[in-house]
Amino acid sequence: MQAPRRVGTGTNQEAVRRHNLGTVLRHVHRAGQLSRAELTRRMGLNRSTIAALTAELETLGITERTGPATVSAGERQGAGRPSTGVRLAATGPYVIAVDLRVDHATVARVGLGGAIQQRAHASTAGLAEAWQVGAAVATLIRKVVTDASSSAPLVGIGIAVPGMVRRTDGLIRLAPNLEWHDVSFSSVVLAALGVDIPVMVANDANLGALAEHERGAGVGVDDLVYISGQVGVGAGIITGGHPLEGVGGYAGEIGHLRFDPTGPPCHCGSTGCWETAVGGPAIAAAIGSALEDVAQLPQHLRQLTEASPELRRIGGDIGRGLASIINAFNPQLVVLGGYFSDVHPLVRDEILDGLTCAALPAALDSVTLTVPSLGDDSVLLGAAEAALDPLLVDPVASIGTALLDVPARLAG
Amino acid sequence: MQAPRRVGTGTNQEAVRRHNLGTVLRHVHRAGQLSRAELTRRMGLNRSTIAALTAELETLGITERTGPATVSAGERQGAGRPSTGVRLAATGPYVIAVDLRVDHATVARVGLGGAIQQRAHASTAGLAEAWQVGAAVATLIRKVVTDASSSAPLVGIGIAVPGMVRRTDGLIRLAPNLEWHDVSFSSVVLAALGVDIPVMVANDANLGALAEHERGAGVGVDDLVYISGQVGVGAGIITGGHPLEGVGGYAGEIGHLRFDPTGPPCHCGSTGCWETAVGGPAIAAAIGSALEDVAQLPQHLRQLTEASPELRRIGGDIGRGLASIINAFNPQLVVLGGYFSDVHPLVRDEILDGLTCAALPAALDSVTLTVPSLGDDSVLLGAAEAALDPLLVDPVASIGTALLDVPARLAG
C-alpha cells in the first residue's frame, strides 16, 4: 500500500522528503514505539534527518517524543547522547473501519498501530436498500466516536463489503448476497453522516489479506492468499508484497473458478463454480443448518466436535480448489478466513488430501495453510489499514483534509 | 523489472543517482532515441542532472550523443540552445537470448532496444540429457557472436524454458515435456561455453509476458496474462505493472487449474487439468495430426481454413478456462501465445461463447483477447529483456561484470 514510484520517473528532493516522512510513520505504525536510533538504523538515514522528520510528525500531532529513560540499556552503549524515542500520540489521528456483512455490520474507531478504541455492532437483516444499510452504519459510526477526543482528527473511513468493488472510485459493481448492483456506498454513508471526508470502499477478502499481511499471520510474508468464506467465497491476494488488484479491482474471485461442470448452477450465471461446492449454503446443508442461518455458520461450526461425511466430502473439495489457487498464485501462505477457519479443524485431513492430489509439488512444497491470527477482526482491521493508507503515504496532506471536533460534528 | 524500493527503507543521494542512471537508460532502451529535453520532461529532473547522467552512460559506451540537427523542430521552440539527443551506441552492450523448446532451440544476439542482431536455430530432438542440449545451445551461442564487434560487451544470457523455474537461482525444478527434474541449466551452458557471465533462466510464459508488456501487444497495459501453448499450457502474468512470480517463482501454472474432474489423467498426477482439455496433444488429436508432431502444431494449424467439430469443442473449453483466469486475475489484456495464436482465428466464436458464459461480467467487460504482436519471438525477446535487466537496474555494475572480446573468447 506504499505509494509506488512510477517506472521511468526521476526522483527529487521533495519527493524523497515526503516519502521518508511517510516511511517513518509507517515504521512507528507497525512497531508502536521506536527509538530514533532504531529508526536511523532501519531507514539508513542519518540522525539529523530522522530528528527533523520525527519533529515534523510531532508538530502534526501524530507522534510524541519519549524520553531516553524509556530506551533500552543496549541502545545507550554507542557514542553520544542516548537516543530519544518516538511513539504514537495518545490523541492522534484515527479512522473509522466498517465491516459490512450480509446481515450485520461491525464498526470501530481505530487508531494508528491498529488499536481498536471503540466498537459497535448491529444487525442489518431485513434492510434491503443500500440507503437503509447506510443509515444503520452512520448510526454505528456516531456511536463509536462519542468518546473520541475532540482534538483528535478523523482522517477517513474504510468500508469492507462482500462484493466486487471498482478500484478507481469504490463503486460496488456487484454484491450478490446483498443484491446490490452499482451502489456508491461511500456517498450513501457520507450523506447519512452529513460530512465530507475520504471514504475507501474495498472488497472484504482484499482487506482481510491486507490486515493479515500488515499485522497478522502474514507479517513478513510477501506472497499470501487470504480466503474469505462468508456466504460467498473470495480471495484477497498479496504478491511480491503488494495487493493483486487487477485492472478494475476485481481480481481474486476464486469462488468462480470452474470446479465441476456437472455441478449445480451458480448465482453468477455459470455452472459448477467452486463456490457452489464449498460456499455457505453447501456448508449449511452439510451440517444440517437452516439456509437462513448461513451468516451464522461460524457459530454453528464451533459447536461441532466431529464432521459429517458430507462435510468431510466438502473438505476434500476445499483442498482440491485450494490446489488450483496454489498452482495459479504460488503463495507462501494461505490464510483460511471466515467460516473456513472453523471448518478447517474439523476436516483438516480431507483438505490436505485434496490439496496433495491436485497441487504441483514445487508449489505445494513452499505453502503453509493457516487461520487468521487477527481472528474475526481481519477484515475490520483491513478496512482501518485502507483508511489509514493516505496518512501513511503523505501525512501532511492527510492531516490537512481530516475532520476535527468529531464528536460534536457528527452528533450535530 | 525495476529494482523495487523496499518498504520501510529510506532513500539517499547515491541510491537516487543509481536509480536515475538506470531510468535514463530504460527510457532510451524503450524509445531507441530521445532528446535530452524529452528525457528532462519524462523524468521531471533538471537539464544539468540529465546531462550528467547521459554523459555517464556515454562514458560507459552504452549510449551516444546525437546532434541537435536530429531533434524535431517542435522541440526547438523553447528558450535556450536546442537540446542534443541520446541514442543507443552502435556497438553497445548486448545479450544472448535462448528460447528452448521441447524439440528445438532458437538463440539470438540481442542489443538494447530489443534489436535482434543475429540468430540461429537447431533441432534438439533426440537429445535426452540436459548436457547434450546445453552443448547444442553453446554451439548456437558461438554461432551468433561470430559477427559481434570485439569491443561490444556481452552482459548476460537469458534462457527461456518450458518448465517451473526456481526464482532464487534459476534451477529448473520440473520441465515435464523435456523430462528434466532439478536441472541447473545455467551451469550446463556456462560449462559448455567455458566462460563466467550472468545467466538468467526463467519460465517461457513469464518471459513471453515480459516481452509483450515491454514492447509488444501489452505496452502501457499494467495487468495482462500471456497464455503459452507449446506442448503444455502455462501463463505469464503481469499485475500492477510487475511480474507475478509467487514465492518460488512458480505462479501462473494455469494449465493445472481443475477443469473437469471426469477428464483424463494429467502428467502432473492430478485428473482433468485444463491442460488435458486444451494442451498440445488434445489439439493434435482434434486436427488429426500425429502426436509426435505436437511441437509443430502451429505449422499444421496455419494450413487449416476451417475448424473440425472437435477443434470447435476445444475452442469452447479454451473460453471456459480463460473465464477462470479472468475471474482470478482480472487482466486488461489476455495475449494468446504459442499455438493458441493459431487456434484463435479458427475458433474465435467458440472461445468467446465459452468465455461469456463463465466469466463474471465486471471482469469480462474490461478484458480484450489478442495475439502476440511480437509473433513467435515473444519468448525469445523476453529472454533478452531478462538478461538486460541488471544493466537497466545498475548500468555501472553490469558493465563491470560483462565479457569483452567475445568472438575471440567464445571461439577459443
Tab-separated table of N, CA and C in Angstrom, chain B residues 107-195:
chain	number	residue	atom	x	y	z
B	107	VAL	N	18.423	-19.271	-30.726
B	107	VAL	CA	19.353	-18.422	-29.977
B	107	VAL	C	19.566	-17.151	-30.774
B	108	ALA	N	19.613	-16.005	-30.074
B	108	ALA	CA	19.829	-14.739	-30.767
B	108	ALA	C	20.762	-13.846	-29.966
B	109	ARG	N	21.508	-13.026	-30.701
B	109	ARG	CA	22.261	-11.924	-30.099
B	109	ARG	C	21.353	-10.705	-30.178
B	110	VAL	N	21.082	-10.100	-29.015
B	110	VAL	CA	20.085	-9.028	-28.954
B	110	VAL	C	20.691	-7.811	-28.261
B	111	GLY	N	20.572	-6.659	-28.888
B	111	GLY	CA	21.079	-5.423	-28.299
B	111	GLY	C	20.020	-4.715	-27.490
B	112	LEU	N	20.420	-3.637	-26.832
B	112	LEU	CA	19.452	-2.760	-26.183
B	112	LEU	C	18.450	-2.307	-27.243
B	113	GLY	N	17.242	-2.035	-26.808
B	113	GLY	CA	16.188	-1.692	-27.754
B	113	GLY	C	15.520	-2.922	-28.329
B	114	GLY	N	15.959	-4.112	-27.910
B	114	GLY	CA	15.324	-5.347	-28.396
B	114	GLY	C	15.673	-5.675	-29.827
B	115	ALA	N	16.811	-5.161	-30.316
B	115	ALA	CA	17.197	-5.405	-31.705
B	115	ALA	C	17.884	-6.762	-31.829
B	116	ILE	N	17.294	-7.647	-32.647
B	116	ILE	CA	17.923	-8.947	-32.894
B	116	ILE	C	19.019	-8.753	-33.930
B	117	GLN	N	20.274	-8.986	-33.531
B	117	GLN	CA	21.425	-8.710	-34.396
B	117	GLN	C	21.834	-9.936	-35.204
B	118	GLN	N	21.582	-11.100	-34.667
B	118	GLN	CA	21.965	-12.328	-35.350
B	118	GLN	C	21.189	-13.459	-34.678
B	119	ARG	N	20.742	-14.446	-35.444
B	119	ARG	CA	20.016	-15.542	-34.807
B	119	ARG	C	20.392	-16.878	-35.427
B	120	ALA	N	20.187	-17.949	-34.663
B	120	ALA	CA	20.485	-19.297	-35.135
B	120	ALA	C	19.477	-20.251	-34.504
B	121	HIS	N	19.331	-21.387	-35.122
B	121	HIS	CA	18.251	-22.284	-34.760
B	121	HIS	C	18.717	-23.716	-34.987
B	122	ALA	N	18.334	-24.629	-34.113
B	122	ALA	CA	18.715	-26.032	-34.332
B	122	ALA	C	17.687	-26.951	-33.693
B	123	SER	N	17.553	-28.123	-34.252
B	123	SER	CA	16.709	-29.139	-33.640
B	123	SER	C	17.448	-29.740	-32.443
B	124	THR	N	16.696	-30.035	-31.409
B	124	THR	CA	17.285	-30.745	-30.263
B	124	THR	C	16.569	-32.080	-30.081
B	125	ALA	N	15.776	-32.460	-31.075
B	125	ALA	CA	15.043	-33.724	-30.977
B	125	ALA	C	16.045	-34.867	-30.800
B	126	GLY	N	15.753	-35.755	-29.889
B	126	GLY	CA	16.624	-36.897	-29.647
B	126	GLY	C	17.723	-36.634	-28.628
B	127	LEU	N	17.876	-35.369	-28.206
B	127	LEU	CA	18.879	-35.081	-27.164
B	127	LEU	C	18.191	-35.217	-25.806
B	128	ALA	N	18.384	-36.329	-25.150
B	128	ALA	CA	17.613	-36.602	-23.938
B	128	ALA	C	18.199	-35.903	-22.706
B	129	GLU	N	19.521	-35.765	-22.676
B	129	GLU	CA	20.167	-35.260	-21.464
B	129	GLU	C	20.368	-33.750	-21.532
B	130	ALA	N	20.282	-33.116	-20.376
B	130	ALA	CA	20.422	-31.662	-20.324
B	130	ALA	C	21.794	-31.224	-20.852
B	131	TRP	N	22.845	-32.027	-20.579
B	131	TRP	CA	24.179	-31.597	-21.034
B	131	TRP	C	24.279	-31.645	-22.556
B	132	GLN	N	23.525	-32.571	-23.179
B	132	GLN	CA	23.531	-32.622	-24.642
B	132	GLN	C	22.833	-31.388	-25.222
B	133	VAL	N	21.716	-31.034	-24.607
B	133	VAL	CA	21.006	-29.836	-25.054
B	133	VAL	C	21.881	-28.602	-24.789
B	134	GLY	N	22.536	-28.573	-23.627
B	134	GLY	CA	23.419	-27.456	-23.294
B	134	GLY	C	24.533	-27.285	-24.307
B	135	ALA	N	25.104	-28.405	-24.760
B	135	ALA	CA	26.169	-28.340	-25.767
B	135	ALA	C	25.628	-27.782	-27.080
B	136	ALA	N	24.407	-28.203	-27.445
B	136	ALA	CA	23.797	-27.698	-28.682
B	136	ALA	C	23.540	-26.196	-28.579
B	137	VAL	N	23.075	-25.767	-27.403
B	137	VAL	CA	22.821	-24.333	-27.188
B	137	VAL	C	24.137	-23.558	-27.248
B	138	ALA	N	25.192	-24.105	-26.651
B	138	ALA	CA	26.501	-23.420	-26.672
B	138	ALA	C	27.000	-23.258	-28.113
B	139	THR	N	26.776	-24.263	-28.918
B	139	THR	CA	27.175	-24.174	-30.330
B	139	THR	C	26.427	-23.039	-31.031
B	140	LEU	N	25.120	-22.926	-30.740
B	140	LEU	CA	24.328	-21.837	-31.329
B	140	LEU	C	24.797	-20.476	-30.823
B	141	ILE	N	25.154	-20.414	-29.544
B	141	ILE	CA	25.641	-19.146	-28.981
B	141	ILE	C	26.936	-18.725	-29.684
B	142	ARG	N	27.861	-19.683	-29.874
B	142	ARG	CA	29.111	-19.369	-30.583
B	142	ARG	C	28.819	-18.836	-31.976
B	143	LYS	N	27.798	-19.433	-32.615
B	143	LYS	CA	27.441	-19.030	-33.973
B	143	LYS	C	26.959	-17.573	-34.010
B	144	VAL	N	26.119	-17.181	-33.047
B	144	VAL	CA	25.526	-15.835	-33.148
B	144	VAL	C	26.460	-14.725	-32.681
B	145	VAL	N	27.612	-15.055	-32.087
B	145	VAL	CA	28.536	-13.980	-31.697
B	145	VAL	C	29.676	-13.829	-32.701
B	146	THR	N	29.722	-14.670	-33.722
B	146	THR	CA	30.860	-14.584	-34.667
B	146	THR	C	30.998	-13.197	-35.273
B	147	ASP	N	29.892	-12.539	-35.602
B	147	ASP	CA	29.959	-11.226	-36.240
B	147	ASP	C	29.866	-10.069	-35.262
B	148	ALA	N	29.867	-10.351	-33.962
B	148	ALA	CA	29.759	-9.264	-32.980
B	148	ALA	C	31.052	-8.456	-32.967
B	149	SER	N	30.943	-7.169	-32.653
B	149	SER	CA	32.127	-6.328	-32.502
B	149	SER	C	32.926	-6.800	-31.290
B	150	SER	N	34.250	-6.835	-31.446
B	150	SER	CA	35.051	-7.296	-30.302
B	150	SER	C	35.037	-6.277	-29.164
B	151	SER	N	34.622	-5.046	-29.456
B	151	SER	CA	34.588	-4.038	-28.385
B	151	SER	C	33.225	-3.989	-27.671
B	152	ALA	N	32.257	-4.704	-28.198
B	152	ALA	CA	30.933	-4.671	-27.563
B	152	ALA	C	30.876	-5.679	-26.416
B	153	PRO	N	30.456	-5.236	-25.221
B	153	PRO	CA	30.427	-6.154	-24.070
B	153	PRO	C	29.170	-7.027	-24.053
B	154	LEU	N	29.365	-8.299	-23.709
B	154	LEU	CA	28.247	-9.234	-23.519
B	154	LEU	C	27.883	-9.218	-22.031
B	155	VAL	N	26.686	-8.716	-21.705
B	155	VAL	CA	26.356	-8.531	-20.283
B	155	VAL	C	25.671	-9.735	-19.658
B	156	GLY	N	25.132	-10.635	-20.475
B	156	GLY	CA	24.497	-11.792	-19.857
B	156	GLY	C	23.743	-12.642	-20.853
B	157	ILE	N	23.252	-13.770	-20.363
B	157	ILE	CA	22.489	-14.720	-21.169
B	157	ILE	C	21.129	-14.925	-20.507
B	158	GLY	N	20.086	-14.893	-21.304
B	158	GLY	CA	18.737	-15.181	-20.802
B	158	GLY	C	18.211	-16.429	-21.478
B	159	ILE	N	17.686	-17.355	-20.696
B	159	ILE	CA	17.234	-18.642	-21.242
B	159	ILE	C	15.786	-18.904	-20.832
B	160	ALA	N	14.919	-19.099	-21.826
B	160	ALA	CA	13.520	-19.435	-21.575
B	160	ALA	C	13.344	-20.941	-21.664
B	161	VAL	N	12.724	-21.530	-20.659
B	161	VAL	CA	12.481	-22.973	-20.685
B	161	VAL	C	11.013	-23.282	-20.401
B	162	PRO	N	10.494	-24.353	-20.996
B	162	PRO	CA	9.103	-24.743	-20.758
B	162	PRO	C	9.003	-25.559	-19.478
B	163	GLY	N	9.112	-24.880	-18.335
B	163	GLY	CA	9.078	-25.604	-17.069
B	163	GLY	C	8.986	-24.670	-15.883
B	164	MET	N	8.978	-25.255	-14.701
B	164	MET	CA	8.900	-24.497	-13.454
B	164	MET	C	10.319	-24.182	-12.993
B	165	VAL	N	10.627	-22.901	-12.887
B	165	VAL	CA	11.988	-22.461	-12.600
B	165	VAL	C	12.011	-21.743	-11.252
B	166	ARG	N	12.895	-22.186	-10.374
B	166	ARG	CA	13.008	-21.563	-9.056
B	166	ARG	C	13.621	-20.177	-9.206
B	167	ARG	N	12.946	-19.174	-8.651
B	167	ARG	CA	13.381	-17.813	-8.966
B	167	ARG	C	14.669	-17.420	-8.265
B	168	THR	N	14.975	-18.051	-7.141
B	168	THR	CA	16.172	-17.634	-6.409
B	168	THR	C	17.446	-17.961	-7.178
B	169	ASP	N	17.458	-19.063	-7.902
B	169	ASP	CA	18.713	-19.478	-8.530
B	169	ASP	C	18.548	-20.024	-9.942
B	170	GLY	N	17.329	-19.986	-10.488
B	170	GLY	CA	17.126	-20.441	-11.858
B	170	GLY	C	17.146	-21.953	-12.033
B	171	LEU	N	17.115	-22.696	-10.928
B	171	LEU	CA	17.058	-24.160	-11.056
B	171	LEU	C	15.746	-24.564	-11.724
B	172	ILE	N	15.824	-25.435	-12.728
B	172	ILE	CA	14.621	-25.967	-13.367
B	172	ILE	C	14.111	-27.108	-12.502
B	173	ARG	N	13.074	-26.823	-11.726
B	173	ARG	CA	12.530	-27.853	-10.831
B	173	ARG	C	11.884	-28.970	-11.630
B	174	LEU	N	11.119	-28.589	-12.645
B	174	LEU	CA	10.426	-29.599	-13.445
B	174	LEU	C	10.129	-29.022	-14.818
B	175	ALA	N	10.614	-29.694	-15.859
B	175	ALA	CA	10.222	-29.372	-17.231
B	175	ALA	C	9.622	-30.662	-17.783
B	176	PRO	N	8.295	-30.834	-17.622
B	176	PRO	CA	7.699	-32.157	-17.846
B	176	PRO	C	7.929	-32.680	-19.261
B	177	ASN	N	7.840	-31.801	-20.271
B	177	ASN	CA	7.946	-32.299	-21.632
B	177	ASN	C	9.387	-32.488	-22.092
B	178	LEU	N	10.339	-31.972	-21.309
B	178	LEU	CA	11.756	-32.310	-21.519
B	178	LEU	C	12.160	-33.481	-20.622
B	179	GLU	N	11.282	-33.808	-19.685
B	179	GLU	CA	11.569	-34.830	-18.663
B	179	GLU	C	12.805	-34.486	-17.840
B	180	TRP	N	12.908	-33.202	-17.483
B	180	TRP	CA	14.005	-32.741	-16.632
B	180	TRP	C	13.479	-32.463	-15.228
B	181	HIS	N	14.237	-32.903	-14.235
B	181	HIS	CA	13.941	-32.588	-12.835
B	181	HIS	C	15.194	-31.984	-12.221
B	182	ASP	N	15.052	-30.850	-11.562
B	182	ASP	CA	16.156	-30.243	-10.810
B	182	ASP	C	17.431	-30.133	-11.651
B	183	VAL	N	17.316	-29.438	-12.751
B	183	VAL	CA	18.452	-29.224	-13.642
B	183	VAL	C	18.937	-27.778	-13.517
B	184	SER	N	20.228	-27.603	-13.248
B	184	SER	CA	20.819	-26.265	-13.231
B	184	SER	C	21.356	-25.989	-14.639
B	185	PHE	N	20.457	-25.580	-15.526
B	185	PHE	CA	20.821	-25.457	-16.935
B	185	PHE	C	21.797	-24.304	-17.168
B	186	SER	N	21.781	-23.299	-16.303
B	186	SER	CA	22.746	-22.199	-16.449
B	186	SER	C	24.169	-22.734	-16.286
B	187	SER	N	24.391	-23.610	-15.305
B	187	SER	CA	25.723	-24.195	-15.111
B	187	SER	C	26.132	-25.033	-16.319
B	188	VAL	N	25.160	-25.770	-16.860
B	188	VAL	CA	25.435	-26.629	-18.011
B	188	VAL	C	25.919	-25.781	-19.191
B	189	VAL	N	25.229	-24.687	-19.443
B	189	VAL	CA	25.576	-23.837	-20.584
B	189	VAL	C	26.922	-23.136	-20.349
B	190	LEU	N	27.126	-22.627	-19.130
B	190	LEU	CA	28.404	-21.953	-18.842
B	190	LEU	C	29.571	-22.939	-18.948
B	191	ALA	N	29.343	-24.160	-18.487
B	191	ALA	CA	30.407	-25.171	-18.583
B	191	ALA	C	30.737	-25.454	-20.047
B	192	ALA	N	29.698	-25.532	-20.879
B	192	ALA	CA	29.924	-25.802	-22.301
B	192	ALA	C	30.625	-24.633	-22.989
B	193	LEU	N	30.361	-23.417	-22.490
B	193	LEU	CA	30.978	-22.224	-23.095
B	193	LEU	C	32.376	-21.958	-22.533
B	194	GLY	N	32.588	-22.353	-21.280
B	194	GLY	CA	33.867	-22.090	-20.636
B	194	GLY	C	34.095	-20.644	-20.239
B	195	VAL	N	33.016	-19.915	-20.004
B	195	VAL	CA	33.154	-18.529	-19.514
B	195	VAL	C	32.206	-18.351	-18.329
